[in-house]
mmCIF file of C-alpha atoms in Angstrom:
data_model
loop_
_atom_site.group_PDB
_atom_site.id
_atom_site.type_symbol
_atom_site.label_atom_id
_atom_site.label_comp_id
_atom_site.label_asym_id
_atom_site.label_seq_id
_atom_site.Cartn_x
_atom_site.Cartn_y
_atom_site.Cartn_z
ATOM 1 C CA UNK A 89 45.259 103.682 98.930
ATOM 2 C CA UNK A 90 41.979 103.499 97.793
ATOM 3 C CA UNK A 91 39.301 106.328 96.898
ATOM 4 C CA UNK A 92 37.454 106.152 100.280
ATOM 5 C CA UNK A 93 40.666 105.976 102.097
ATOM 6 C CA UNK A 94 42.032 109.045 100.245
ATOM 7 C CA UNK A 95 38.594 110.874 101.076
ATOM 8 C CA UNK A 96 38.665 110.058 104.843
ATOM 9 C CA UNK A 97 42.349 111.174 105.073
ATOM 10 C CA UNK A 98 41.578 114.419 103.394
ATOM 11 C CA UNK A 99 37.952 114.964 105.595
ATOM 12 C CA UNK A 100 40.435 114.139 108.510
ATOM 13 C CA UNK A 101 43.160 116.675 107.292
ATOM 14 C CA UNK A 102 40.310 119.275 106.959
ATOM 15 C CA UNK A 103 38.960 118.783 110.116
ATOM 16 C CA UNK A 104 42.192 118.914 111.348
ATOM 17 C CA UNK A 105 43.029 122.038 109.907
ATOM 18 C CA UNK A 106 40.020 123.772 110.971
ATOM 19 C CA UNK A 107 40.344 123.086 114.628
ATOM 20 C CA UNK A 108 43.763 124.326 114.520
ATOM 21 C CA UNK A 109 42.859 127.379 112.808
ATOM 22 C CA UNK A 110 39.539 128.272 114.101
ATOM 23 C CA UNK A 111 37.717 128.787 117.494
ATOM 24 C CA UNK A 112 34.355 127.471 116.470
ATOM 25 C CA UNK A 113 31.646 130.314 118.015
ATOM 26 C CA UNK A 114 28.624 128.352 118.597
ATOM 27 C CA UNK A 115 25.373 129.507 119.968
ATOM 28 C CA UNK A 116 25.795 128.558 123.380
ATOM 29 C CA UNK A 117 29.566 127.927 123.572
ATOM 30 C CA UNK A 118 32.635 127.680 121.814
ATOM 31 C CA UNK A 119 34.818 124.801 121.152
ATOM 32 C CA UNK A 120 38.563 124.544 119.516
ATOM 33 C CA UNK A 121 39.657 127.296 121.942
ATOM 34 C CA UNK A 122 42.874 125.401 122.889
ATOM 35 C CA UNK A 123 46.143 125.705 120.911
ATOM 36 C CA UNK A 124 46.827 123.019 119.263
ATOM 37 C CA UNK A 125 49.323 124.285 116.104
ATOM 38 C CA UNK A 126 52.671 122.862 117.369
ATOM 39 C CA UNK A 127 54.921 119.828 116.311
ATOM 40 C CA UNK A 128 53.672 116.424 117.699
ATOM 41 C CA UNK A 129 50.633 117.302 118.678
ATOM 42 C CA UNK A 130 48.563 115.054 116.921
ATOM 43 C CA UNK A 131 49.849 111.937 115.195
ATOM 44 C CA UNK A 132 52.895 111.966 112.659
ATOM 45 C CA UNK A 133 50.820 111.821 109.986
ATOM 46 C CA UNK A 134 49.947 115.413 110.356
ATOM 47 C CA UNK A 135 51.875 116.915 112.624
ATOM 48 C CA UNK A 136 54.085 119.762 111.064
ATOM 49 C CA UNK A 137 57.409 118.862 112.049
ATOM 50 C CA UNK A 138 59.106 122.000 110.558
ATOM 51 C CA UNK A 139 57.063 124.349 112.428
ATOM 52 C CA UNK A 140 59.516 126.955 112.440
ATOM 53 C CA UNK A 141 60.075 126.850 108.326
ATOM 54 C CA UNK A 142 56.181 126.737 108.628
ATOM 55 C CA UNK A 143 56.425 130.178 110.418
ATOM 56 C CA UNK A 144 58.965 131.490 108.120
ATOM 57 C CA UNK A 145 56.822 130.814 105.189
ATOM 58 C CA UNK A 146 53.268 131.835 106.192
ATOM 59 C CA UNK A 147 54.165 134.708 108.354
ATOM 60 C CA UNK A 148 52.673 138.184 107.199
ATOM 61 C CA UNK A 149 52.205 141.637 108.795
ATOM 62 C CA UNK A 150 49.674 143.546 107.512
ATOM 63 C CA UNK A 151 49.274 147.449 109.087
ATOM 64 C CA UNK A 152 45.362 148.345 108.714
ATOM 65 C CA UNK A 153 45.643 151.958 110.872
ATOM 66 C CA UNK A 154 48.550 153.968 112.142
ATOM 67 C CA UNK A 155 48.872 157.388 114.021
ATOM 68 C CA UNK A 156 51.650 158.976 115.717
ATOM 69 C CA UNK A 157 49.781 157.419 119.494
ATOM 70 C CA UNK A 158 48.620 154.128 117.845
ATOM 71 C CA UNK A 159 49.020 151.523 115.381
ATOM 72 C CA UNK A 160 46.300 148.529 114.510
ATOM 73 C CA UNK A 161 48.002 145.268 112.462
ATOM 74 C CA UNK A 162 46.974 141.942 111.537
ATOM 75 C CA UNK A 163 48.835 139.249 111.936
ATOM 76 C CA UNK A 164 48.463 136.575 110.075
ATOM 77 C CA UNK A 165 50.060 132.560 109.362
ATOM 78 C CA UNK A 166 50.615 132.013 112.749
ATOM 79 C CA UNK A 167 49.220 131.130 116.242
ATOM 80 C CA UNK A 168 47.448 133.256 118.230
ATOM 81 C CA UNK A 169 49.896 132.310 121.022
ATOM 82 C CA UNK A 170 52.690 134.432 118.671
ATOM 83 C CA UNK A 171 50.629 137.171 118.864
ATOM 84 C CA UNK A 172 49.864 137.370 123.036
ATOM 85 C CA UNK A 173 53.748 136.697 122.462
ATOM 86 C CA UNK A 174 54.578 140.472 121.015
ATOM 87 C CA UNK A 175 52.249 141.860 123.205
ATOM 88 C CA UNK A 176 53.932 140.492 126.385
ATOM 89 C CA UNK A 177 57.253 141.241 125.042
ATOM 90 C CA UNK A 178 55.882 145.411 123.831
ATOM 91 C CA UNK A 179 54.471 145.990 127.298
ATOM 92 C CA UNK A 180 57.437 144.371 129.418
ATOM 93 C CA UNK A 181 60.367 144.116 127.335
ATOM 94 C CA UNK A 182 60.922 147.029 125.390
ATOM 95 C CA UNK A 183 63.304 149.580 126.917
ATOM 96 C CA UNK A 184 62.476 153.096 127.370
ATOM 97 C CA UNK A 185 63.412 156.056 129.747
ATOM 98 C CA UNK A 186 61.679 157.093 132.669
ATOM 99 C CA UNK A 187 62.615 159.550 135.754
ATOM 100 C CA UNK A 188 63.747 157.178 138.548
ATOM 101 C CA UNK A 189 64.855 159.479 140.873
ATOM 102 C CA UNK A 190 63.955 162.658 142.427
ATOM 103 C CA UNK A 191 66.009 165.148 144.438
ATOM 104 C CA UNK A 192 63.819 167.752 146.689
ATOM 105 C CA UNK A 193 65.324 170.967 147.119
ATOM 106 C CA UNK A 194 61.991 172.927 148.129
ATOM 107 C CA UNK A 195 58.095 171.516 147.841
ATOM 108 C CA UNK A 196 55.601 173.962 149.799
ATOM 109 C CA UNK A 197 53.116 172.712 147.185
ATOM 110 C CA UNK A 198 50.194 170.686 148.812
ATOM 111 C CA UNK A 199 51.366 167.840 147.373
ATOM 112 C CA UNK A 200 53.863 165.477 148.871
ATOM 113 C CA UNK A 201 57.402 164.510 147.916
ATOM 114 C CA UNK A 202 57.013 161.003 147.368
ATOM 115 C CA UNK A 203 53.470 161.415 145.853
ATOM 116 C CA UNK A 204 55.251 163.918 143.277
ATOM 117 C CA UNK A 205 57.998 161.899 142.381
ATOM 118 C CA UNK A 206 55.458 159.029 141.845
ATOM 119 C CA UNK A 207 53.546 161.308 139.000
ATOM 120 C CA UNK A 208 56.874 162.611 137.225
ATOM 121 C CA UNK A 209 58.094 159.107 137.536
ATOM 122 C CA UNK A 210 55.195 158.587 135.072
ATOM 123 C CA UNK A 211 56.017 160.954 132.480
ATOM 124 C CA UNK A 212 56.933 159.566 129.444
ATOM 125 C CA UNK A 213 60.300 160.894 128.139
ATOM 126 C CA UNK A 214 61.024 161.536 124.089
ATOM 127 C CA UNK A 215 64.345 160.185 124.277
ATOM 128 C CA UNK A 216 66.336 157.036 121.710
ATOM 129 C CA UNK A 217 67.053 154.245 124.427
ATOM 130 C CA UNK A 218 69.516 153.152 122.319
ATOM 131 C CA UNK A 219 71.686 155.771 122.916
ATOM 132 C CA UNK A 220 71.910 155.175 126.748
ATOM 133 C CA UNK A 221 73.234 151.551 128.457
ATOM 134 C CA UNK A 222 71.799 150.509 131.728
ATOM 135 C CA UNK A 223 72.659 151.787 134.683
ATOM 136 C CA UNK A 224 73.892 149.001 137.232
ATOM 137 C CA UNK A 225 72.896 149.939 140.895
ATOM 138 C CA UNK A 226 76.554 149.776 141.512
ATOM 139 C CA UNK A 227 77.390 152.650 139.156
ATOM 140 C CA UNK A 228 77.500 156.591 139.089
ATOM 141 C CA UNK A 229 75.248 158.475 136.591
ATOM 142 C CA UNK A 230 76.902 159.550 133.714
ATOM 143 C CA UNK A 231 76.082 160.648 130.567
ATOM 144 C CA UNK A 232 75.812 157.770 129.015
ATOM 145 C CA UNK A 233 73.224 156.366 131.533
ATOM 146 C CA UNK A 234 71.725 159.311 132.705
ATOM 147 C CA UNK A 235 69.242 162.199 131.423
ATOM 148 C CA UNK A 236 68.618 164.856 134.250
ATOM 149 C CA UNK A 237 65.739 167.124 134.095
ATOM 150 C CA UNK A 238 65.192 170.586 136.687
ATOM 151 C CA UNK A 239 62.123 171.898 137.644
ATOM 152 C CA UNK A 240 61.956 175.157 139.369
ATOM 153 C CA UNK A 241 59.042 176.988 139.771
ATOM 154 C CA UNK A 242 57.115 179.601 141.999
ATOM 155 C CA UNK A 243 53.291 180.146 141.771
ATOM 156 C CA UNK A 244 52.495 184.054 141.044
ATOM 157 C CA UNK A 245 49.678 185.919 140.645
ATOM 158 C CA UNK A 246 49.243 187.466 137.359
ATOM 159 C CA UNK A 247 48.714 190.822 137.689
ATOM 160 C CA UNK A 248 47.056 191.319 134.168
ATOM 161 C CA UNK A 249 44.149 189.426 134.919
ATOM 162 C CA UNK A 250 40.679 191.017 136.029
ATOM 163 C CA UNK A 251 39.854 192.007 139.369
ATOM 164 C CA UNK A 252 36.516 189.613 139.102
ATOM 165 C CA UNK A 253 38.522 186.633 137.318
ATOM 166 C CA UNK A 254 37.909 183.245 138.761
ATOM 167 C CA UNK A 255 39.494 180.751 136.348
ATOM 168 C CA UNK A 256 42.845 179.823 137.621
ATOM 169 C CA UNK A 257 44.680 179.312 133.763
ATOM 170 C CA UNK A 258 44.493 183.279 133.900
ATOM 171 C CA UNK A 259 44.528 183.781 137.511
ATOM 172 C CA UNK A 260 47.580 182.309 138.255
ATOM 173 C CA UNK A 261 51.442 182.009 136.084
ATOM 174 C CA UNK A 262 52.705 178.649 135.798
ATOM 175 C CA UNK A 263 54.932 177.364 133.304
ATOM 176 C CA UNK A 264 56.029 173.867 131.634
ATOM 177 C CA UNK A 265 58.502 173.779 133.801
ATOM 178 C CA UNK A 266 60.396 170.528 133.529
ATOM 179 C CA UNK A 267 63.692 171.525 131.683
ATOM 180 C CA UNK A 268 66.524 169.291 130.158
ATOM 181 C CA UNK A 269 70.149 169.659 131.505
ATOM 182 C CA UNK A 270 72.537 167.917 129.235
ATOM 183 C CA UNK A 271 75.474 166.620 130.744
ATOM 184 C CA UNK A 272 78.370 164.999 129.208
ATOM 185 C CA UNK A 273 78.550 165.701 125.226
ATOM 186 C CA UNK A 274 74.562 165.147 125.365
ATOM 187 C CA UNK A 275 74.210 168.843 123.982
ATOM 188 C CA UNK A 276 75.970 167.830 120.734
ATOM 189 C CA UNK A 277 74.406 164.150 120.512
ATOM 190 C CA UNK A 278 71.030 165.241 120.831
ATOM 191 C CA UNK A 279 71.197 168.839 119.087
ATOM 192 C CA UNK A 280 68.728 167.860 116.377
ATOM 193 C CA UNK A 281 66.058 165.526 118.902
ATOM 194 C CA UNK A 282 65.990 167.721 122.449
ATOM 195 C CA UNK A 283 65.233 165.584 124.834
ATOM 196 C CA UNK A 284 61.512 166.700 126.821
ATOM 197 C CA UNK A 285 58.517 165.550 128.112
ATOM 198 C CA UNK A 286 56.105 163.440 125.222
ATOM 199 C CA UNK A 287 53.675 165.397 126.262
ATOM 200 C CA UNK A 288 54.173 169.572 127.537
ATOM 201 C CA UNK A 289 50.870 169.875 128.815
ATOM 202 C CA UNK A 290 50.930 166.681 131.548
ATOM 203 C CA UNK A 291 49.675 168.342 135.106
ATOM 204 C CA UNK A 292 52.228 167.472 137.767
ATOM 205 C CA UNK A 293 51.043 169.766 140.804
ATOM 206 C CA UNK A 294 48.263 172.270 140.935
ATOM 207 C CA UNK A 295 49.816 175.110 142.485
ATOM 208 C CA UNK A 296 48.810 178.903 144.419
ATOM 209 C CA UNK A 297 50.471 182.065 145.017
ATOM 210 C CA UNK A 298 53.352 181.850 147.461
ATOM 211 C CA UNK A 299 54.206 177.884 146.712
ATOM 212 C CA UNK A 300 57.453 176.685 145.420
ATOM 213 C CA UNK A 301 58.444 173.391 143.608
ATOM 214 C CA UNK A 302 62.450 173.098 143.508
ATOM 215 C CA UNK A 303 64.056 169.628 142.500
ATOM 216 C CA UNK A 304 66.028 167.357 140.043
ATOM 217 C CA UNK A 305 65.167 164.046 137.901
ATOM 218 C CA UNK A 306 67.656 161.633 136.529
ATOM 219 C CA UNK A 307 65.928 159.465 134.058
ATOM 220 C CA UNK A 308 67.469 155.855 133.630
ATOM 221 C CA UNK A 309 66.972 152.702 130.896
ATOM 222 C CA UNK A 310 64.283 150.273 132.021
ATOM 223 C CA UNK A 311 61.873 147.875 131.013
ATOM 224 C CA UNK A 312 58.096 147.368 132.170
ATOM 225 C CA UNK A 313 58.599 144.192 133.395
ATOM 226 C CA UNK A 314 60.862 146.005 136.516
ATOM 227 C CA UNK A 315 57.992 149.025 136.534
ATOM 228 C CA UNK A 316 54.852 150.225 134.489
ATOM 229 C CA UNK A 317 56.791 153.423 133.882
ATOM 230 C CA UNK A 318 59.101 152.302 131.757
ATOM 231 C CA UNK A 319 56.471 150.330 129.617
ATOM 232 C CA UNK A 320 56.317 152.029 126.107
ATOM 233 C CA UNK A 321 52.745 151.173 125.055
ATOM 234 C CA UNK A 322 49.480 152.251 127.008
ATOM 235 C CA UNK A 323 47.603 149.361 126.208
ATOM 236 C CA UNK A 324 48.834 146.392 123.686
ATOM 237 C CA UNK A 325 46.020 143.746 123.329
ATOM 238 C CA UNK A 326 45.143 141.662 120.479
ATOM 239 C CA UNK A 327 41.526 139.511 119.349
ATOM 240 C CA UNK A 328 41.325 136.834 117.112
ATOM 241 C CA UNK A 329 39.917 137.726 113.404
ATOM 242 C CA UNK A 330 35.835 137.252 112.840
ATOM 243 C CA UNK A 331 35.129 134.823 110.686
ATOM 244 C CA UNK A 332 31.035 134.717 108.630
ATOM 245 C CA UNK A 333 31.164 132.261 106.216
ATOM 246 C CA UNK A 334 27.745 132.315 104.434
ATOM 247 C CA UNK A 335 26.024 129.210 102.940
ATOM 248 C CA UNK A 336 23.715 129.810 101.085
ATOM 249 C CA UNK A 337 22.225 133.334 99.945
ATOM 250 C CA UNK A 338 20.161 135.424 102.358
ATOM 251 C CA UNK A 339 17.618 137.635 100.470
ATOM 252 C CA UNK A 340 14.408 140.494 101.316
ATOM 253 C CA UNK A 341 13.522 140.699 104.402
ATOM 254 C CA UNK A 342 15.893 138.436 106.134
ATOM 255 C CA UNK A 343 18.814 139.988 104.715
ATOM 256 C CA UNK A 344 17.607 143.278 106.763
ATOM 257 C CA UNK A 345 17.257 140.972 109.632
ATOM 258 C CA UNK A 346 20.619 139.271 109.228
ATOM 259 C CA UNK A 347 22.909 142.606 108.993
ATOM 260 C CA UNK A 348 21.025 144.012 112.039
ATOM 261 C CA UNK A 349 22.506 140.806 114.003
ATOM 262 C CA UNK A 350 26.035 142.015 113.511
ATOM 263 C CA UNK A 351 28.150 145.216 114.872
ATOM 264 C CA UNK A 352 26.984 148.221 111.934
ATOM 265 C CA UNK A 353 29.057 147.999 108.833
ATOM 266 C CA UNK A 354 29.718 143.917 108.985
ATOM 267 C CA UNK A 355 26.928 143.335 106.621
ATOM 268 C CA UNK A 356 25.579 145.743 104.177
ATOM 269 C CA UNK A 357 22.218 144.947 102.075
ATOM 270 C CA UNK A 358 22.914 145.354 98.375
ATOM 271 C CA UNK A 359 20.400 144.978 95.502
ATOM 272 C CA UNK A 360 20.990 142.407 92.705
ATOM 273 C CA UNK A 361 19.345 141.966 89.652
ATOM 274 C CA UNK A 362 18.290 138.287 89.618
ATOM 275 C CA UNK A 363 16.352 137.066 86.284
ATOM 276 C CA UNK A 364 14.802 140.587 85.472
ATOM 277 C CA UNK A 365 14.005 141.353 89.123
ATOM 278 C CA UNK A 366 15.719 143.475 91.883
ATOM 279 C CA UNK A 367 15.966 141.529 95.344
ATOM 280 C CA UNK A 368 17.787 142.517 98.322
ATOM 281 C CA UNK A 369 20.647 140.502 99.502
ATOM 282 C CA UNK A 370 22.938 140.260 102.347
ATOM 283 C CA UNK A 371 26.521 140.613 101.996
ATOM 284 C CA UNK A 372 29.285 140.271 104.548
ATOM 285 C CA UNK A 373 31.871 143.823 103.843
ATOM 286 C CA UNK A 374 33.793 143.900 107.091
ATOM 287 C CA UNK A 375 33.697 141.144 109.597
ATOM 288 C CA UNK A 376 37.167 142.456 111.632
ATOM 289 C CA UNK A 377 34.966 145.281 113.327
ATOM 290 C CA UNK A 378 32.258 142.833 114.497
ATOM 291 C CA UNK A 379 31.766 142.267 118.114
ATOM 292 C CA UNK A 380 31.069 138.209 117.892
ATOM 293 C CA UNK A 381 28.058 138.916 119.979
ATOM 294 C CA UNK A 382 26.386 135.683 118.588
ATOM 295 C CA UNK A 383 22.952 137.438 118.007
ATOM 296 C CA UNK A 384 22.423 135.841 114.885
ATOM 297 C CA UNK A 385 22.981 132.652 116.321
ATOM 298 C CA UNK A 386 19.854 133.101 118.353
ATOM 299 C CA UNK A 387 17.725 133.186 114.985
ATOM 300 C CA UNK A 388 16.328 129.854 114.222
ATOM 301 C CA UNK A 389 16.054 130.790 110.547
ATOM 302 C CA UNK A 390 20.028 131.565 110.173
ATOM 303 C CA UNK A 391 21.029 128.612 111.936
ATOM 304 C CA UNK A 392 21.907 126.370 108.935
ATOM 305 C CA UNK A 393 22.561 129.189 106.746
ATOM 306 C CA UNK A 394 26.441 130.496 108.376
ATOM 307 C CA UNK A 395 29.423 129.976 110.336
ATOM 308 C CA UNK A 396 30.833 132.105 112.570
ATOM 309 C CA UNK A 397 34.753 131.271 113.291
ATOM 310 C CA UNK A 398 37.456 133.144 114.649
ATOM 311 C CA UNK A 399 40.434 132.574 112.952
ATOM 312 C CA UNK A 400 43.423 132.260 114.725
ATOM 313 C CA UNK A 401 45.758 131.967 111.155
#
């Protein structure tokens, strides 16, 4: 093969590379937004006929912020189709507990029986799902299946408060009131993890002197993809990694200009000493927490002197 030959077939691999890697943010569109990173795609000579060993190999997981609510990770060696992949698959496929049914004894509360059982149907339940099966709608609860939570409770007046009180926390008793019953061995099993409520301060009825709320919840296994309750995230969404890839060097005043294009704390202005003399220059710190709002794109002056990507691997 000769030199030129060699040089086209590595321009062509580039190219290639960066349209499957990259959506290409342009100042009035974007192009490359379509998938293209799987076997056969394009011709043999670059498709990636192992894809899965490909996978296996460039794969990484890399957690940037976690909480006990929340957790932010990148991603990173693989499509951005993987990714909308574990987000599906969080929201509709991951089994938790939820109440699924609701026995009234008593409700003289304003609100109704089926719009109650709709709201405690969305409490979400501390509870291991792996240590309950399914429960077929042929079967009878048991403790293997089954969690049931009481609730009794009657609305009194506290007789403590003030005769001029008007809030109705002080006004009024009422109680966290949804209580575990274990059945079965449960009692044992779960002696070191009670089972409750995620949450002990979720509002289920407002209720006033002389009402009653008497009734009992059997939680069951589920997924999200049969109802939202049982889906064990809020909200699982992913973006595609910001790309700026800089030129050439932007100094003085344009390097104020240029970091007040981007979302604050993308680019920071440093000084640099440059033969004997201080000048200001514009360096990119944290392009995952820009917006891609494409402002600087709108700047004739910065038009040759970036790219703006999002990277997709």
């Amino acid at each position: 093969m000769s030199k030129s030959s060699s040089k086209r077939a590595s321009a062509a691999q580039d190219r290639l590379e960066l349209i499957q890697s990259r959506v290409i943010v342009e100042r009035d569109s974007v192009s490359s937004i379509s998938s293209s990173d799987f076997p056969f795609h394009t011709s043999n000579r670059y498709s990636n006929i192992d894809f899965l060993e490909k996978i296996r190999k460039k794969l990484r997981v890399s957690i940037e912020k976690k909480s006990q609510y929340d957790m932010e990770f990148d991603l990173i060696g693989v499509d951005a189709s993987i990714a909308n992949a574990l987000r599906r698959i969080m929201i509709a496929e991951v089994p938790t507990l939820a109440i699924e049914k609701v026995f009234v004894y008593d409700n003289t509360s304003i609100v109704q029986d089926e719009v109650l059982a709709h709201r405690l149907g969305l409490i979400p339940i501390k509870a291991n799902p792996d240590e309950f099966d399914f429960k077929l709608s042929t079967e009878h609860p048991t403790d293997q299946n089954t969690i049931v939570f009481k609730l009794k409770q009657e609305c009194k007046r506290n007789p403590k408060t003030a005769a001029n009180e008007t809030d109705p926390k002080k006004l009024y008793l009422n109680h966290n009131a949804l209580i575990w019953e274990p059945k079965g061995d449960q009692a044992d099993r779960f002696k070191d993890s009670q089972i409750r409520p995620v949450h002990q301060d979720i509002l289920v009825a407002q209720m006033r002197p002389g009402q009653k709320i008497e009734l009992e919840a059997h939680c069951e296994k589920g997924c999200g993809k049969e109802h939202a309750k049982w889906s064990p995230v809020a909200t699982a969404s992913y973006r595609l990694m910001p790309e700026i890839i800089l030129k050439e060097e932007i100094t003085g005043d344009l390097a104020i200009k240029f970091a007040s294009c981007f979302t604050p704390g993308v680019v920071e202005v440093k000084d640099e000493n440059v033969d004997g003399k201080t000048i200001e220059v514009a360096k990119v710190v944290n392009p995952r927490i820009d917006m891609v709002s494409r402002e600087v794109l709108r700047h004739k002056e910065f038009e040759d002197k970036l790219e703006l990507n999002l990277r997709e691997f």
